PDB file of C-alpha atoms in Angstrom:
ATOM      1  CA  MET F   1      59.271 262.096 176.987  1.00 88.00           C
ATOM      2  CA  GLN F   2      62.347 264.255 176.467  1.00 90.00           C
ATOM      3  CA  ARG F   3      63.493 266.196 173.427  1.00 91.00           C
ATOM      4  CA  TYR F   4      66.946 265.478 172.013  1.00 93.00           C
ATOM      5  CA  GLU F   5      69.174 266.641 169.215  1.00 94.00           C
ATOM      6  CA  THR F   6      71.860 264.377 167.773  1.00 94.00           C
ATOM      7  CA  ILE F   7      74.476 265.470 165.275  1.00 96.00           C
ATOM      8  CA  PHE F   8      76.106 262.752 163.200  1.00 96.00           C
ATOM      9  CA  ILE F   9      79.243 263.003 161.083  1.00 95.00           C
ATOM     10  CA  ILE F  10      79.091 260.466 158.262  1.00 95.00           C
ATOM     11  CA  ASP F  11      82.027 259.362 156.112  1.00 93.00           C
ATOM     12  CA  PRO F  12      82.048 261.753 153.112  1.00 91.00           C
ATOM     13  CA  ASP F  13      83.583 259.150 150.775  1.00 91.00           C
ATOM     14  CA  LEU F  14      80.321 257.160 150.735  1.00 90.00           C
ATOM     15  CA  GLY F  15      78.536 259.415 148.264  1.00 86.00           C
ATOM     16  CA  GLU F  16      74.766 259.816 148.127  1.00 89.00           C
ATOM     17  CA  GLU F  17      74.097 256.116 147.400  1.00 92.00           C
ATOM     18  CA  GLY F  18      76.140 254.930 150.374  1.00 91.00           C
ATOM     19  CA  ARG F  19      74.915 257.624 152.743  1.00 92.00           C
ATOM     20  CA  ALA F  20      71.174 257.153 152.103  1.00 93.00           C
ATOM     21  CA  PRO F  21      70.876 253.738 153.856  1.00 94.00           C
ATOM     22  CA  VAL F  22      72.681 255.083 156.934  1.00 93.00           C
ATOM     23  CA  VAL F  23      70.393 258.118 157.182  1.00 93.00           C
ATOM     24  CA  GLU F  24      67.324 255.959 156.532  1.00 94.00           C
ATOM     25  CA  ARG F  25      68.309 253.536 159.307  1.00 94.00           C
ATOM     26  CA  LEU F  26      68.876 256.370 161.793  1.00 93.00           C
ATOM     27  CA  VAL F  27      65.518 257.948 160.932  1.00 93.00           C
ATOM     28  CA  GLN F  28      63.709 254.575 161.135  1.00 94.00           C
ATOM     29  CA  LEU F  29      65.069 253.849 164.614  1.00 93.00           C
ATOM     30  CA  ILE F  30      63.141 256.781 166.103  1.00 92.00           C
ATOM     31  CA  PRO F  31      59.548 255.553 165.492  1.00 93.00           C
ATOM     32  CA  GLN F  32      60.626 251.946 166.175  1.00 93.00           C
ATOM     33  CA  ARG F  33      61.521 253.006 169.728  1.00 91.00           C
ATOM     34  CA  ASN F  34      58.289 255.029 170.181  1.00 89.00           C
ATOM     35  CA  GLY F  35      59.926 258.367 169.395  1.00 90.00           C
ATOM     36  CA  VAL F  36      58.807 261.284 167.255  1.00 90.00           C
ATOM     37  CA  LEU F  37      61.091 262.806 164.616  1.00 90.00           C
ATOM     38  CA  VAL F  38      60.743 266.583 164.773  1.00 89.00           C
ATOM     39  CA  GLU F  39      63.284 267.636 162.164  1.00 89.00           C
ATOM     40  CA  GLU F  40      65.887 266.089 159.867  1.00 91.00           C
ATOM     41  CA  ASP F  41      68.493 268.645 158.838  1.00 91.00           C
ATOM     42  CA  HIS F  42      71.251 267.829 156.323  1.00 93.00           C
ATOM     43  CA  TRP F  43      74.136 270.254 156.715  1.00 93.00           C
ATOM     44  CA  GLY F  44      76.176 268.638 153.955  1.00 92.00           C
ATOM     45  CA  ALA F  45      79.900 267.988 153.629  1.00 93.00           C
ATOM     46  CA  ARG F  46      82.105 270.276 155.683  1.00 94.00           C
ATOM     47  CA  LYS F  47      85.718 270.516 156.729  1.00 95.00           C
ATOM     48  CA  LEU F  48      86.410 268.914 160.097  1.00 94.00           C
ATOM     49  CA  ALA F  49      88.129 270.844 162.885  1.00 94.00           C
ATOM     50  CA  TYR F  50      90.610 267.974 163.222  1.00 94.00           C
ATOM     51  CA  PRO F  51      91.152 264.742 161.268  1.00 94.00           C
ATOM     52  CA  ILE F  52      88.925 261.815 162.252  1.00 92.00           C
ATOM     53  CA  ARG F  53      90.086 258.415 160.975  1.00 92.00           C
ATOM     54  CA  LYS F  54      92.394 260.287 158.592  1.00 92.00           C
ATOM     55  CA  LYS F  55      89.432 262.133 157.034  1.00 92.00           C
ATOM     56  CA  GLN F  56      89.575 265.911 156.595  1.00 94.00           C
ATOM     57  CA  ARG F  57      85.880 266.306 155.710  1.00 95.00           C
ATOM     58  CA  GLY F  58      82.616 264.844 156.982  1.00 95.00           C
ATOM     59  CA  TYR F  59      78.931 264.869 156.041  1.00 95.00           C
ATOM     60  CA  TYR F  60      76.881 266.424 158.847  1.00 95.00           C
ATOM     61  CA  LEU F  61      73.333 265.346 159.722  1.00 95.00           C
ATOM     62  CA  ARG F  62      71.220 266.760 162.574  1.00 95.00           C
ATOM     63  CA  LEU F  63      68.186 264.939 163.945  1.00 94.00           C
ATOM     64  CA  ASP F  64      65.789 266.660 166.347  1.00 92.00           C
ATOM     65  CA  TYR F  65      63.468 264.151 168.031  1.00 92.00           C
ATOM     66  CA  CYS F  66      61.426 263.292 171.109  1.00 90.00           C
ATOM     67  CA  GLY F  67      61.945 260.021 172.936  1.00 90.00           C
ATOM     68  CA  ASP F  68      63.345 258.406 176.036  1.00 90.00           C
ATOM     69  CA  GLY F  69      66.774 257.264 177.160  1.00 88.00           C
ATOM     70  CA  ALA F  70      66.363 253.862 175.516  1.00 91.00           C
ATOM     71  CA  LEU F  71      65.980 255.525 172.108  1.00 92.00           C
ATOM     72  CA  VAL F  72      69.144 257.570 172.610  1.00 92.00           C
ATOM     73  CA  GLY F  73      70.973 254.443 173.749  1.00 93.00           C
ATOM     74  CA  GLU F  74      69.900 252.537 170.633  1.00 93.00           C
ATOM     75  CA  LEU F  75      70.923 255.385 168.293  1.00 93.00           C
ATOM     76  CA  GLU F  76      74.329 255.633 169.947  1.00 93.00           C
ATOM     77  CA  ARG F  77      74.769 251.837 169.907  1.00 94.00           C
ATOM     78  CA  PHE F  78      74.144 251.881 166.152  1.00 94.00           C
ATOM     79  CA  CYS F  79      76.725 254.668 165.776  1.00 93.00           C
ATOM     80  CA  ARG F  80      79.367 252.692 167.669  1.00 94.00           C
ATOM     81  CA  ILE F  81      78.777 249.583 165.526  1.00 95.00           C
ATOM     82  CA  ASP F  82      78.574 251.217 162.081  1.00 91.00           C
ATOM     83  CA  ASP F  83      81.967 252.228 160.649  1.00 92.00           C
ATOM     84  CA  ARG F  84      80.325 254.648 158.212  1.00 93.00           C
ATOM     85  CA  LEU F  85      79.647 257.047 161.095  1.00 94.00           C
ATOM     86  CA  LEU F  86      82.738 258.975 162.186  1.00 94.00           C
ATOM     87  CA  LYS F  87      81.344 260.822 165.232  1.00 95.00           C
ATOM     88  CA  TYR F  88      78.081 261.660 166.957  1.00 95.00           C
ATOM     89  CA  MET F  89      76.910 263.870 169.793  1.00 95.00           C
ATOM     90  CA  THR F  90      73.546 263.908 171.580  1.00 95.00           C
ATOM     91  CA  VAL F  91      72.226 266.870 173.555  1.00 95.00           C
ATOM     92  CA  LYS F  92      69.044 266.900 175.658  1.00 92.00           C
ATOM     93  CA  LEU F  93      67.045 269.975 174.655  1.00 89.00           C
ATOM     94  CA  ALA F  94      64.126 269.693 177.084  1.00 87.00           C
ATOM     95  CA  ASP F  95      62.634 267.485 179.803  1.00 88.00           C
ATOM     96  CA  ASP F  96      59.007 266.378 179.941  1.00 82.00           C
ATOM     97  CA  VAL F  97      57.923 267.487 176.455  1.00 78.00           C
ATOM     98  CA  ASN F  98      54.271 267.347 175.381  1.00 81.00           C
ATOM     99  CA  VAL F  99      54.314 265.415 172.100  1.00 80.00           C
ATOM    100  CA  ASP F 100      51.017 266.937 170.917  1.00 82.00           C
ATOM    101  CA  GLU F 101      52.476 270.449 171.197  1.00 82.00           C
ATOM    102  CA  VAL F 102      55.592 269.375 169.296  1.00 81.00           C
ATOM    103  CA  GLN F 103      53.486 267.845 166.517  1.00 83.00           C
ATOM    104  CA  ALA F 104      51.377 271.028 166.320  1.00 84.00           C
ATOM    105  CA  GLU F 105      54.614 273.042 166.025  1.00 83.00           C
ATOM    106  CA  MET F 106      55.771 270.719 163.229  1.00 82.00           C
ATOM    107  CA  ALA F 107      52.467 271.204 161.369  1.00 84.00           C
ATOM    108  CA  GLU F 108      52.733 275.003 161.676  1.00 84.00           C
ATOM    109  CA  ARG F 109      56.316 274.933 160.403  1.00 82.00           C
ATOM    110  CA  ALA F 110      55.316 272.727 157.450  1.00 81.00           C
ATOM    111  CA  ALA F 111      52.419 275.039 156.584  1.00 86.00           C
ATOM    112  CA  ALA F 112      54.648 278.124 156.754  1.00 85.00           C
ATOM    113  CA  LYS F 113      57.241 276.431 154.552  1.00 82.00           C
ATOM    114  CA  ALA F 114      54.591 275.427 152.002  1.00 85.00           C
ATOM    115  CA  ALA F 115      53.225 278.979 151.962  1.00 85.00           C
ATOM    116  CA  ALA F 116      56.716 280.423 151.487  1.00 86.00           C
ATOM    117  CA  GLU F 117      57.459 278.042 148.603  1.00 83.00           C
ATOM    118  CA  ALA F 118      54.143 278.853 146.913  1.00 80.00           C
ATOM    119  CA  GLY F 119      54.939 282.570 147.012  1.00 69.00           C
ATOM    120  CA  PRO F 120      52.504 285.307 146.080  1.00 65.00           C
ATOM    121  CA  THR F 121      49.895 284.274 143.528  1.00 56.00           C
ATOM    122  CA  ALA F 122      49.835 287.593 141.669  1.00 50.00           C
ATOM    123  CA  GLU F 123      53.169 289.224 141.042  1.00 53.00           C
ATOM    124  CA  ALA F 124      53.321 292.926 140.499  1.00 51.00           C
ATOM    125  CA  GLY F 125      54.935 294.011 137.259  1.00 51.00           C
ATOM    126  CA  PRO F 126      57.801 296.482 137.146  1.00 56.00           C
ATOM    127  CA  THR F 127      56.791 300.064 137.696  1.00 56.00           C
ATOM    128  CA  ALA F 128      57.681 302.642 135.090  1.00 52.00           C
ATOM    129  CA  GLU F 129      59.295 305.798 136.369  1.00 55.00           C
ATOM    130  CA  ALA F 130      58.580 309.147 134.809  1.00 54.00           C
ATOM    131  CA  GLY F 131      61.513 310.324 132.729  1.00 53.00           C
ATOM    132  CA  SER F 132      63.161 313.663 133.512  1.00 47.00           C
TER     133      SER F 132
END
């Protein structure tokens, strides 16, 4: 199994309601083709370097996943068919990835994020300085 990263540019005029089904379909394709989604990263709406289909902005989405060539082919086929996607680019990050190691890395990252969001349990109060 290889590790890939695909960046999608979605039509920004869709809004959240129109964009959600596209993102959901892309994310669902990965386990359907025996892949493992490592990370889903929404970069948000950004200005494009050049106009695409007369659009100046696009909504960026990055998916990091493990799978095979058939999975990448299916994702890219969906992108070519769906007019809501302006552009996409897939990059192979690594060959012959151990899925168990990737899932352990995902669990560690989730635990670290949960710990960071929880924050310290006892906050120190402000310290009083001696007046001069």
